[in-house]
PDB file of N, CA and C in Angstrom:
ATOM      1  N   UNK A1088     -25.724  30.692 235.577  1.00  0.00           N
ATOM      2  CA  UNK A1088     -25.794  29.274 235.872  1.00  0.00           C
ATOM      3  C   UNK A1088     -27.201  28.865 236.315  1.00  0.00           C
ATOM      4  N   UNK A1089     -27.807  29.404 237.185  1.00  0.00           N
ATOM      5  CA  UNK A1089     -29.029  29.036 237.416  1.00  0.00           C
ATOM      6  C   UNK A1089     -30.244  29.762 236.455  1.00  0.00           C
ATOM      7  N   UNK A1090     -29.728  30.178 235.620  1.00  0.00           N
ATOM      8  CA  UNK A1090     -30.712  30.087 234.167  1.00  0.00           C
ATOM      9  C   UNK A1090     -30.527  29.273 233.558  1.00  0.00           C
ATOM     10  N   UNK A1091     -30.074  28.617 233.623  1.00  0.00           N
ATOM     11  CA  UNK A1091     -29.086  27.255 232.897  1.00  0.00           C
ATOM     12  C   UNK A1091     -30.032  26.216 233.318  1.00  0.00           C
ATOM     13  N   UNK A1092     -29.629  26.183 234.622  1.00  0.00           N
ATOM     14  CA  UNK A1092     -30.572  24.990 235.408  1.00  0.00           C
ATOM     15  C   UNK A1092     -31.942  25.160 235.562  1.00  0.00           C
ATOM     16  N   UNK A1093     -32.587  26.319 235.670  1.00  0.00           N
ATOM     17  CA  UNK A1093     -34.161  26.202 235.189  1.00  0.00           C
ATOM     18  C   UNK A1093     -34.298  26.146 233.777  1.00  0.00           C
ATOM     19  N   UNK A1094     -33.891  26.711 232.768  1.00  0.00           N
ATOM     20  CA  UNK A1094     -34.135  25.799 231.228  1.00  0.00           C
ATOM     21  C   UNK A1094     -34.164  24.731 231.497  1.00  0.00           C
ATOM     22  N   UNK A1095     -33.165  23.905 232.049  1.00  0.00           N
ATOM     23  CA  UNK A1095     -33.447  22.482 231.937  1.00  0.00           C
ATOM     24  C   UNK A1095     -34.032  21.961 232.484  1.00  0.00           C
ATOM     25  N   UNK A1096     -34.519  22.241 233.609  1.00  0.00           N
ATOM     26  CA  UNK A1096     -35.419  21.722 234.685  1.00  0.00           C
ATOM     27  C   UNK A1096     -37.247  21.882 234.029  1.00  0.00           C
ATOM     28  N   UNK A1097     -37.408  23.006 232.812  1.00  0.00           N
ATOM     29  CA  UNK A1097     -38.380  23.319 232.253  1.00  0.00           C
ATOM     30  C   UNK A1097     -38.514  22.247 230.970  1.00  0.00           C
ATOM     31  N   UNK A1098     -37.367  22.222 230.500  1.00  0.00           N
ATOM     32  CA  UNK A1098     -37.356  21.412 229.239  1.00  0.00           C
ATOM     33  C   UNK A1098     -38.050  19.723 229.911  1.00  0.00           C
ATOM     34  N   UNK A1099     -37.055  19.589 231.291  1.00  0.00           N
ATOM     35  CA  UNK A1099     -37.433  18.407 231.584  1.00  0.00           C
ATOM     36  C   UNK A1099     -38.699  18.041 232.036  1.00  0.00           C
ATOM     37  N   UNK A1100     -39.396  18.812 231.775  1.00  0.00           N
ATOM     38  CA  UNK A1100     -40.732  18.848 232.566  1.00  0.00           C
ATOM     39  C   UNK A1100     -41.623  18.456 231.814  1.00  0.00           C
ATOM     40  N   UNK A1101     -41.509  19.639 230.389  1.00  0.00           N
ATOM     41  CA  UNK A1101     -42.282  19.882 229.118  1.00  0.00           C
ATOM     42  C   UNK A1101     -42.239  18.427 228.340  1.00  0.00           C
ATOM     43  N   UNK A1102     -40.814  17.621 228.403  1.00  0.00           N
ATOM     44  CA  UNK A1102     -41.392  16.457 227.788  1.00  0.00           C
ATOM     45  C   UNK A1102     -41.679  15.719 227.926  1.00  0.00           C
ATOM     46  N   UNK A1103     -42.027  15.042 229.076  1.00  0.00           N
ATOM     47  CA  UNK A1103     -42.911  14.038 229.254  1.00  0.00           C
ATOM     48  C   UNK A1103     -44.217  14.741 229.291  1.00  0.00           C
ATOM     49  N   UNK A1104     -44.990  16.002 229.894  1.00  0.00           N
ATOM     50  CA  UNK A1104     -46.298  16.025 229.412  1.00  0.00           C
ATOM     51  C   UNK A1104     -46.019  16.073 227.859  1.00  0.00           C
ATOM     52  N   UNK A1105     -45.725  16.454 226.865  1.00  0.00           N
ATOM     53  CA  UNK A1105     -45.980  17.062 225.975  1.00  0.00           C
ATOM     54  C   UNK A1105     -46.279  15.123 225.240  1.00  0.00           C
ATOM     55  N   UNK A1106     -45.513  14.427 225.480  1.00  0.00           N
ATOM     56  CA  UNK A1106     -45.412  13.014 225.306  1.00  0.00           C
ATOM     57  C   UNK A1106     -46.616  12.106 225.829  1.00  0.00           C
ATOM     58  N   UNK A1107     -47.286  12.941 226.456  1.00  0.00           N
ATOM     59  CA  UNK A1107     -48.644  12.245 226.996  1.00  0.00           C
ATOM     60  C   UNK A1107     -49.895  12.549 226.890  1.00  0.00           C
ATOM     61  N   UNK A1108     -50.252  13.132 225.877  1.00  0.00           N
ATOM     62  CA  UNK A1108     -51.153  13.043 224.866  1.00  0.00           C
ATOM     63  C   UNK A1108     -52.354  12.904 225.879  1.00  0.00           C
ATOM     64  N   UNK A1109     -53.820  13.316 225.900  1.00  0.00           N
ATOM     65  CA  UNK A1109     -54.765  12.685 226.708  1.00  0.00           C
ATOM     66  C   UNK A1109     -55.380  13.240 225.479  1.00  0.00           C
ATOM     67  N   UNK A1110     -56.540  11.887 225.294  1.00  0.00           N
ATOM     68  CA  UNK A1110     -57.406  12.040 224.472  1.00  0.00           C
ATOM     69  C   UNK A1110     -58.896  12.279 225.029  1.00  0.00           C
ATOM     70  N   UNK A1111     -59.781  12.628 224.211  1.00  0.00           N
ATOM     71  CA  UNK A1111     -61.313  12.877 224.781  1.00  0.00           C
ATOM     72  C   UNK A1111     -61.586  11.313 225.880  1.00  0.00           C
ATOM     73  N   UNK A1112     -61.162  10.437 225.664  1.00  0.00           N
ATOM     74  CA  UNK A1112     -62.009   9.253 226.205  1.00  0.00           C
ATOM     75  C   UNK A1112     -60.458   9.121 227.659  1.00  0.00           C
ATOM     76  N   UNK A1113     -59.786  10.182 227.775  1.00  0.00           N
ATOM     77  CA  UNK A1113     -59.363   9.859 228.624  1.00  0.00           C
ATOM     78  C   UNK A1113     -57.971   9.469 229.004  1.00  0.00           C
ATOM     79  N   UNK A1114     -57.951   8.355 227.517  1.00  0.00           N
ATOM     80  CA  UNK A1114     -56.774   7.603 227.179  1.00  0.00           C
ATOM     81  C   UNK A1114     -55.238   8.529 226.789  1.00  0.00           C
ATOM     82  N   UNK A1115     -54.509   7.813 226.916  1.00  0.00           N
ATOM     83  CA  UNK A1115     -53.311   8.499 226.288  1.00  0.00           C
ATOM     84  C   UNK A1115     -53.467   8.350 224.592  1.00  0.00           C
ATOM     85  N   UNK A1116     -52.603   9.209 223.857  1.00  0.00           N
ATOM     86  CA  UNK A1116     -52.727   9.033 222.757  1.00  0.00           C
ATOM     87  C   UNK A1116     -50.955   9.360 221.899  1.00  0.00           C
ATOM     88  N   UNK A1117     -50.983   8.050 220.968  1.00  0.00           N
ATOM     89  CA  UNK A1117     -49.637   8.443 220.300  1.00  0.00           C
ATOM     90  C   UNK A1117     -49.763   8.624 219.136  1.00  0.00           C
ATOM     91  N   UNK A1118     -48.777   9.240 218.290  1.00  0.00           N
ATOM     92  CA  UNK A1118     -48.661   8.968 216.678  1.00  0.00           C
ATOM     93  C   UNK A1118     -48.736   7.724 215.702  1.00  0.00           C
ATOM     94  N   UNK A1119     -48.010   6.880 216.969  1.00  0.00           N
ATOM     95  CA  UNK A1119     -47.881   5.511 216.225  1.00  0.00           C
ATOM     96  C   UNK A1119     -48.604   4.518 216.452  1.00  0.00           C
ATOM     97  N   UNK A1120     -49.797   4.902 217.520  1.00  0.00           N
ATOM     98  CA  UNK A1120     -51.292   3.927 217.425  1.00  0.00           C
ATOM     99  C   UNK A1120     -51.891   3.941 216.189  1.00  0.00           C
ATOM    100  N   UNK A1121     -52.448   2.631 215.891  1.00  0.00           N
ATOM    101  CA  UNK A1121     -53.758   2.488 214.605  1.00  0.00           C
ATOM    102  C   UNK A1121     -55.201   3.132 215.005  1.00  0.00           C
ATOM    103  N   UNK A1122     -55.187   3.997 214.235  1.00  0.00           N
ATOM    104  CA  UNK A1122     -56.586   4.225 214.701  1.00  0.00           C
ATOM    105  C   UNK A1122     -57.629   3.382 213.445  1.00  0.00           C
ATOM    106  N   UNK A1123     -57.881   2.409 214.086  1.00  0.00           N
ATOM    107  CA  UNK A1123     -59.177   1.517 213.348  1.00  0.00           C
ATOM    108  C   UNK A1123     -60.071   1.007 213.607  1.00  0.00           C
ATOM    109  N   UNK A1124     -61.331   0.563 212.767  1.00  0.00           N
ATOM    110  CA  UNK A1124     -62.806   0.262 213.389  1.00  0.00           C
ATOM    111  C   UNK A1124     -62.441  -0.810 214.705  1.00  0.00           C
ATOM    112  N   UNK A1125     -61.625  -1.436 215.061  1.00  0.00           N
ATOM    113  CA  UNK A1125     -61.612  -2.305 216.396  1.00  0.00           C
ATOM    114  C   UNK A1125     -62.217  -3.834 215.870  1.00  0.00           C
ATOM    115  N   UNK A1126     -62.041  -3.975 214.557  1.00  0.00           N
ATOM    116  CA  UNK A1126     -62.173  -5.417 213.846  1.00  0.00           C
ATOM    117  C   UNK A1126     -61.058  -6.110 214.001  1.00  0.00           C
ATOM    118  N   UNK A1127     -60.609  -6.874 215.349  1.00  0.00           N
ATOM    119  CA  UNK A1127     -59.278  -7.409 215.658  1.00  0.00           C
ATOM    120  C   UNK A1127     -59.297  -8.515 214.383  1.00  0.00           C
ATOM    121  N   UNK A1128     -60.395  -8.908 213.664  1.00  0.00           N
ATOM    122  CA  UNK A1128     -59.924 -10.066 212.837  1.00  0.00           C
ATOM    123  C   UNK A1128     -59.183  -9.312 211.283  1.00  0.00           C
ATOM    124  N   UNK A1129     -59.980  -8.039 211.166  1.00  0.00           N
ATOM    125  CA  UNK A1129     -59.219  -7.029 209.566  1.00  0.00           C
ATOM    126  C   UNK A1129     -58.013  -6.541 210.090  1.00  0.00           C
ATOM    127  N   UNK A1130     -57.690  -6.407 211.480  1.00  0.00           N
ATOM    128  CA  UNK A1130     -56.696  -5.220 212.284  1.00  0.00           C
ATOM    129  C   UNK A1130     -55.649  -6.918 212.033  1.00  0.00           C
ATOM    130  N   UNK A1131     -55.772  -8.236 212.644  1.00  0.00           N
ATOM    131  CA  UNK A1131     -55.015  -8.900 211.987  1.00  0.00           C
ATOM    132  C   UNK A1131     -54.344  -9.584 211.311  1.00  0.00           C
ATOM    133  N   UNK A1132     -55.076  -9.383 210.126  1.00  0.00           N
ATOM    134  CA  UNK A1132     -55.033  -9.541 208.775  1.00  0.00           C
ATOM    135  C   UNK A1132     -53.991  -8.243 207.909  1.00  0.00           C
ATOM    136  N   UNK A1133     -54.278  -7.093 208.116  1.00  0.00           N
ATOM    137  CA  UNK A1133     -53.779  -5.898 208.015  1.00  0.00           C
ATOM    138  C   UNK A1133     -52.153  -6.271 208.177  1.00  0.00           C
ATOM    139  N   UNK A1134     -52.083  -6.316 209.411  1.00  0.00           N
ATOM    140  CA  UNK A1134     -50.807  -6.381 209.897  1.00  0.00           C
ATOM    141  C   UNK A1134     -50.116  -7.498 209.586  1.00  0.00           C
ATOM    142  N   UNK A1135     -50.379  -8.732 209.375  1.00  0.00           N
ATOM    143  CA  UNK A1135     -49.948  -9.534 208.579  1.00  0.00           C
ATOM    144  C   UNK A1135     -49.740  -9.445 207.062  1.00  0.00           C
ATOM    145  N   UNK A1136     -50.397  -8.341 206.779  1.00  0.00           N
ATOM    146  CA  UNK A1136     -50.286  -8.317 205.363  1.00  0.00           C
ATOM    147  C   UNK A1136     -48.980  -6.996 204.984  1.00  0.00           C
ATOM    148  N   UNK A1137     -48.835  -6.522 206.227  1.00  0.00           N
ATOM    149  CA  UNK A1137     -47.416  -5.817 206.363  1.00  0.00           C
ATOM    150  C   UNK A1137     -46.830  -6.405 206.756  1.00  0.00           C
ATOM    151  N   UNK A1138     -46.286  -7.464 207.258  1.00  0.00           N
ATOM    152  CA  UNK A1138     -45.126  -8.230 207.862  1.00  0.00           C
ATOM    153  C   UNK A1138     -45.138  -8.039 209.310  1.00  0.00           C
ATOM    154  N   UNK A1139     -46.039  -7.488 209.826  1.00  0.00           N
ATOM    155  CA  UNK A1139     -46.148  -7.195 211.104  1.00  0.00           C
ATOM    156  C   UNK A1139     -47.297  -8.541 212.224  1.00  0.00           C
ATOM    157  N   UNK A1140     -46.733  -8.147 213.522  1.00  0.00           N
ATOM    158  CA  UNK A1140     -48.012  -8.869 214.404  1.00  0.00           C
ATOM    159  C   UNK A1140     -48.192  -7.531 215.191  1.00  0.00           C
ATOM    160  N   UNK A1141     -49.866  -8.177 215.594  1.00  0.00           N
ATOM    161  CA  UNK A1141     -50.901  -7.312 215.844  1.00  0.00           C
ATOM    162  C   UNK A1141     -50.209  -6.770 217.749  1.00  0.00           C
ATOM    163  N   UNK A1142     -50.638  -5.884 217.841  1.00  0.00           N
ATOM    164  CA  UNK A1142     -50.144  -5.592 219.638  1.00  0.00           C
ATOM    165  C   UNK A1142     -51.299  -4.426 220.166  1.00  0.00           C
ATOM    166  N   UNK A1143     -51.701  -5.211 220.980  1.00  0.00           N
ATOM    167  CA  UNK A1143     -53.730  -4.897 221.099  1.00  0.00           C
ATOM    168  C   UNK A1143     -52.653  -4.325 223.027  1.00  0.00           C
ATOM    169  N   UNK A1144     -53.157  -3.134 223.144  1.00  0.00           N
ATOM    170  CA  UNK A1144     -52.481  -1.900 224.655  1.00  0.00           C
ATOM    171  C   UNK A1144     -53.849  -1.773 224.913  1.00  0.00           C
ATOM    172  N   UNK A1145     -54.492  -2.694 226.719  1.00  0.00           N
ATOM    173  CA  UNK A1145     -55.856  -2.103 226.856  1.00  0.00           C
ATOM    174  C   UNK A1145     -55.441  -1.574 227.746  1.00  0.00           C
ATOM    175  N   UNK A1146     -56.283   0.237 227.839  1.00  0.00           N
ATOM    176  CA  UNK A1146     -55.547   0.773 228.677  1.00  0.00           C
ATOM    177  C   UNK A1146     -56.779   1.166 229.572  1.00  0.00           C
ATOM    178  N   UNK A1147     -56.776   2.422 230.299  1.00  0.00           N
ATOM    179  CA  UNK A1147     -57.955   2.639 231.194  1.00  0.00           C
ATOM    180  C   UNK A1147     -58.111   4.268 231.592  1.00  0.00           C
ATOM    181  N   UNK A1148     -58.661   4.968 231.746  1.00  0.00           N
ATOM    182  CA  UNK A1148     -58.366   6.059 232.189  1.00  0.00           C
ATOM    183  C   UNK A1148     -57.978   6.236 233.116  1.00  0.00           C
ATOM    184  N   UNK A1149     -57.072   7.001 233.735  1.00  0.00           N
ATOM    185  CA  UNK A1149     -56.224   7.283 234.922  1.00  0.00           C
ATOM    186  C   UNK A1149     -55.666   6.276 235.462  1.00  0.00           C
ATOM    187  N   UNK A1150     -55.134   5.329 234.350  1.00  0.00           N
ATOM    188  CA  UNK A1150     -54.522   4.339 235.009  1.00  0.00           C
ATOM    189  C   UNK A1150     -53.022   5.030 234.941  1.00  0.00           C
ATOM    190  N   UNK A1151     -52.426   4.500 236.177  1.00  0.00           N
ATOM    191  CA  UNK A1151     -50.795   4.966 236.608  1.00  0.00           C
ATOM    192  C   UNK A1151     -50.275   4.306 235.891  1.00  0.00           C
ATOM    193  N   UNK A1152     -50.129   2.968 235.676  1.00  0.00           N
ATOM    194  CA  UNK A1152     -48.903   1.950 234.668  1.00  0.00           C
ATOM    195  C   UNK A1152     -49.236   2.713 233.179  1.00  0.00           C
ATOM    196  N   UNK A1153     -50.469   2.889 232.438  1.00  0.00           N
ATOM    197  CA  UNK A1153     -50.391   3.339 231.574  1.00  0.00           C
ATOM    198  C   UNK A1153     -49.780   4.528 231.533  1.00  0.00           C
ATOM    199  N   UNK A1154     -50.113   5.689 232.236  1.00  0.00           N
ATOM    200  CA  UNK A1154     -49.022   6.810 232.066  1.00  0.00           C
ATOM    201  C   UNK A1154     -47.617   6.475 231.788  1.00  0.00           C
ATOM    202  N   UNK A1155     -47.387   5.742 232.913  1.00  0.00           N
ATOM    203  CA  UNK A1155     -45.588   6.068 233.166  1.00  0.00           C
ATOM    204  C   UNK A1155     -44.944   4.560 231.574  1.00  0.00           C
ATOM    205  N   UNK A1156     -45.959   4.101 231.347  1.00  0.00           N
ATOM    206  CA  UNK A1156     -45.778   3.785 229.806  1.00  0.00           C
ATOM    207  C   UNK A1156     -45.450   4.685 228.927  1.00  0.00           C
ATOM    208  N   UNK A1157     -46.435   5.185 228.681  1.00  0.00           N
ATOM    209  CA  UNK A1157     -46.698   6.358 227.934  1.00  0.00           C
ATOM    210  C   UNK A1157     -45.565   7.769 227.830  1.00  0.00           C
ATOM    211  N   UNK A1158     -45.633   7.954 229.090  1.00  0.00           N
ATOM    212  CA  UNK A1158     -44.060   9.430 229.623  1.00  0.00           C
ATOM    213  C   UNK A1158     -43.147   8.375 229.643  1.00  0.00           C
ATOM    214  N   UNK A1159     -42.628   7.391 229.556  1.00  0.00           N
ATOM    215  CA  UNK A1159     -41.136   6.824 230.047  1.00  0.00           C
ATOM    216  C   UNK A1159     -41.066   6.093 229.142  1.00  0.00           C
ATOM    217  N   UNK A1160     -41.455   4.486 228.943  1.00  0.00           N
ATOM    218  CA  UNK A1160     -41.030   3.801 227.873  1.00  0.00           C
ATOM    219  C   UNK A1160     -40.965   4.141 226.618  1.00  0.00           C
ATOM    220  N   UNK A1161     -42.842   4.824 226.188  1.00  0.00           N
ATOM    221  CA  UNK A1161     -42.842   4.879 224.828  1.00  0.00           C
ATOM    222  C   UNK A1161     -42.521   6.070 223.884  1.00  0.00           C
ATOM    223  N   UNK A1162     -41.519   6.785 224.801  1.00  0.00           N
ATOM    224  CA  UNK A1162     -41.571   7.890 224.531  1.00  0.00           C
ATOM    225  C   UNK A1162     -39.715   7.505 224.093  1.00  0.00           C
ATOM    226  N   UNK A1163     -39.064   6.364 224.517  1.00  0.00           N
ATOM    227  CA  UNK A1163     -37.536   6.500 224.042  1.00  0.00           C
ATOM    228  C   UNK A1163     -37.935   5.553 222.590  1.00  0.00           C
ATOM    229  N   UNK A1164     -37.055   6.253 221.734  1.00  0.00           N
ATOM    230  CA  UNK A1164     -36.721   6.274 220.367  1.00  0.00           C
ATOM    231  C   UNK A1164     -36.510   4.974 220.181  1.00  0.00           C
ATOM    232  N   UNK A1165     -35.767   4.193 220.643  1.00  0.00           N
ATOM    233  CA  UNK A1165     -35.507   2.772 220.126  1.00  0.00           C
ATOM    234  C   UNK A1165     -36.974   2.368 219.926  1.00  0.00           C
ATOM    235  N   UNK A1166     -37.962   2.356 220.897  1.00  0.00           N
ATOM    236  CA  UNK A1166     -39.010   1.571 221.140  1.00  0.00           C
ATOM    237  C   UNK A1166     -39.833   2.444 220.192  1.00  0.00           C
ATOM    238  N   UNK A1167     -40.085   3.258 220.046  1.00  0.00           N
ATOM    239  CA  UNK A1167     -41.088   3.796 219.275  1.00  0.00           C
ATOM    240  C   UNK A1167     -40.847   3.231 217.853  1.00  0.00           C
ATOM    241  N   UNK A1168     -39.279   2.823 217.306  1.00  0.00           N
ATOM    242  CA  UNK A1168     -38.661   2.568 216.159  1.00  0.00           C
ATOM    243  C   UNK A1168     -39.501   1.150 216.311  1.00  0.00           C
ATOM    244  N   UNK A1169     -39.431   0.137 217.376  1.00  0.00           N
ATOM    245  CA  UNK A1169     -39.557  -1.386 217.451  1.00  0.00           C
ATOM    246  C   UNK A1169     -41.265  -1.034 216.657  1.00  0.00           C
ATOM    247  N   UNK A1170     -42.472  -0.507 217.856  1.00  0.00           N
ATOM    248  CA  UNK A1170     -43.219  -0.390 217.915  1.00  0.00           C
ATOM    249  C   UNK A1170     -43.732   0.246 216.429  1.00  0.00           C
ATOM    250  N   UNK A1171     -43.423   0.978 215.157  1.00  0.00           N
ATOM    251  CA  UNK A1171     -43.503   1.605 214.186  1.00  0.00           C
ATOM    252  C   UNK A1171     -42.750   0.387 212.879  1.00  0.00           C
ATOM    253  N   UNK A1172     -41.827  -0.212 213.179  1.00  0.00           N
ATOM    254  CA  UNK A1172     -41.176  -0.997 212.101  1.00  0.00           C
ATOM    255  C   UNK A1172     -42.112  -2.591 212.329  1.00  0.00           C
ATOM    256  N   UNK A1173     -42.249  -3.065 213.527  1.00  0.00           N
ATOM    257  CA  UNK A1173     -42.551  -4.511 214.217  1.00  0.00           C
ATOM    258  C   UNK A1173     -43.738  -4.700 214.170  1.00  0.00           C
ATOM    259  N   UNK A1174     -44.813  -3.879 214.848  1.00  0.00           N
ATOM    260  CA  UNK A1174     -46.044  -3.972 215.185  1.00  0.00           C
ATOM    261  C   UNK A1174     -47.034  -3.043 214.714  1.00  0.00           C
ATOM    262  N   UNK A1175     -48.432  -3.564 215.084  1.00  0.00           N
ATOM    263  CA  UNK A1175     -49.909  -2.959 214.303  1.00  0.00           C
ATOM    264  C   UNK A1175     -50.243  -2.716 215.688  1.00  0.00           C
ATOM    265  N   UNK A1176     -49.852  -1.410 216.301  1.00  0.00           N
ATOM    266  CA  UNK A1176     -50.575  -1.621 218.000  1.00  0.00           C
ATOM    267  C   UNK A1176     -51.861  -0.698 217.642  1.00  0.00           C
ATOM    268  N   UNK A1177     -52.971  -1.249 218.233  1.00  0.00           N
ATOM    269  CA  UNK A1177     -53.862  -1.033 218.408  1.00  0.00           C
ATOM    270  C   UNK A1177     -54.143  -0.771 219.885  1.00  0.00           C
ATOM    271  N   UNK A1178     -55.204   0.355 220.336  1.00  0.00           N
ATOM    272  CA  UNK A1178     -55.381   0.607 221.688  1.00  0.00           C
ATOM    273  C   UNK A1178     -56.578   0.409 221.826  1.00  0.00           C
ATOM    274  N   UNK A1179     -57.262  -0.206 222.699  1.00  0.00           N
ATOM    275  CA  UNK A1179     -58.282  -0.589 223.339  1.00  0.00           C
ATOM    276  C   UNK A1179     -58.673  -0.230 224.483  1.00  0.00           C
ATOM    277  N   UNK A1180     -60.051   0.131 224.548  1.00  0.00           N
ATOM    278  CA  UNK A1180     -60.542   1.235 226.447  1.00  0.00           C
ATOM    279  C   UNK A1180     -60.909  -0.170 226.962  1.00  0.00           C
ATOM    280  N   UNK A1181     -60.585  -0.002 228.400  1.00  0.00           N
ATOM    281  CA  UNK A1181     -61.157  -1.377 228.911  1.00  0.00           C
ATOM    282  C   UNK A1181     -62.596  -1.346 229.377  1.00  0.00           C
ATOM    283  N   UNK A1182     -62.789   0.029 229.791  1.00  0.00           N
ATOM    284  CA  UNK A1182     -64.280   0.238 229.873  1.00  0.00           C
ATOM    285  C   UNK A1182     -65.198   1.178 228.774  1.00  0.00           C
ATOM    286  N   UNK A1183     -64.557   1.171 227.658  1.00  0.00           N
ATOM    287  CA  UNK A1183     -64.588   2.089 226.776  1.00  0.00           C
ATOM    288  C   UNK A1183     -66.511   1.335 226.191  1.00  0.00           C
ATOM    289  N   UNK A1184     -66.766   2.151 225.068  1.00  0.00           N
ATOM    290  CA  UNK A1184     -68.211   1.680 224.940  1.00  0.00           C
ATOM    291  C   UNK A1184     -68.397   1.586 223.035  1.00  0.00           C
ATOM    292  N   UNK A1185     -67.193   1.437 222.944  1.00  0.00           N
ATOM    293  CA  UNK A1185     -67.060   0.868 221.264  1.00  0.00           C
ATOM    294  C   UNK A1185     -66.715  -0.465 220.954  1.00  0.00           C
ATOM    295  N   UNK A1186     -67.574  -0.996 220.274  1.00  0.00           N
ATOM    296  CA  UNK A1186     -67.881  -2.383 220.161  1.00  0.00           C
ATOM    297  C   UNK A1186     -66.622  -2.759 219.526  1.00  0.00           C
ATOM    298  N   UNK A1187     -65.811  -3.828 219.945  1.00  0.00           N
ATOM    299  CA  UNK A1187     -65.025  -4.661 219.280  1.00  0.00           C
ATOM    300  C   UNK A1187     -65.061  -6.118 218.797  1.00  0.00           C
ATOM    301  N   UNK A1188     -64.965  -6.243 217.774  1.00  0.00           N
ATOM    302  CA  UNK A1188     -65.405  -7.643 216.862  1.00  0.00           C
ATOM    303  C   UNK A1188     -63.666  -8.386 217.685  1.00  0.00           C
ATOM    304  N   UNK A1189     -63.704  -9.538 217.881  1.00  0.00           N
ATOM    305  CA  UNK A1189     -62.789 -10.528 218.126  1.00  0.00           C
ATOM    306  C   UNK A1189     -62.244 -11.159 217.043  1.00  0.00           C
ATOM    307  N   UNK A1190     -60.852 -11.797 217.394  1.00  0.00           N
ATOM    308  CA  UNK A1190     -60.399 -12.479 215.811  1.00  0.00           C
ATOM    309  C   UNK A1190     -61.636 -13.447 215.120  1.00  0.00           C
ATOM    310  N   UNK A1191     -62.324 -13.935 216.101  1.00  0.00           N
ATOM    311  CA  UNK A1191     -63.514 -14.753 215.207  1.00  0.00           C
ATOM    312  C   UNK A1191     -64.556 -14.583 214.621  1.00  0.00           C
ATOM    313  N   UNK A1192     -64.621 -12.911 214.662  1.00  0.00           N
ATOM    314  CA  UNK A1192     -65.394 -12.310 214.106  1.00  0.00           C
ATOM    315  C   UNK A1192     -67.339 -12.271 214.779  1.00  0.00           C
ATOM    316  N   UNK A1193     -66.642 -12.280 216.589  1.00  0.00           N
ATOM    317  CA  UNK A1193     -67.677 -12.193 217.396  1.00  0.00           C
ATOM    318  C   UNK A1193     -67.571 -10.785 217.728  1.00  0.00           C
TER     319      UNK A1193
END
């Protein structure tokens, strides 16, 4: 029995890190982010041209709300389904140092 309960106590552990991705810049990272030049005016155009609207996540490094995003919400299946069928999410550093063009093409 209590091999029982540490498997699961291990399993439960393993997936939320394994679900939280940290990328070089810090950020979390998913499967179902766009990775694109950061041209919010082609990024929403793109997505309109899939039937989709655009969903711009600025996140930060070591930010807490972004984690427990990241390990908790975006990690249950319905939402990843919304987020993959619905939307063009794009992630954005808030202090990040890659230039982003605006829908007006500033």
């Amino acid at each position: 029995m209590s091999r029982l309960l540490a498997l699961l106590l291990a399993v439960a552990i393993a997936i939320p890190a394994a679900a939280a991705e940290i990328g070089d810049d810090g950020l979390h990272k998913a499967d179902w982010l766009k990775d694109t030049f950061k041209d919010l005016q082609e990024d929403a155009a793109e997505a309109s041209d899939d039937g989709k609207r655009i969903l711009i996540l600025v996140e930060q490094r070591g930010c807490l709300y972004c984690r427990d995003m990241h390990e908790n919400t975006f990690t249950d299946e319905r939402v990843k389904a919304l987020l993959e069928n619905d939307y063009f999410p794009i992630q954005l550093n808030l202090h990040g140092d890659i230039e982003i063009v605006d829908t007006d093409g500033d």
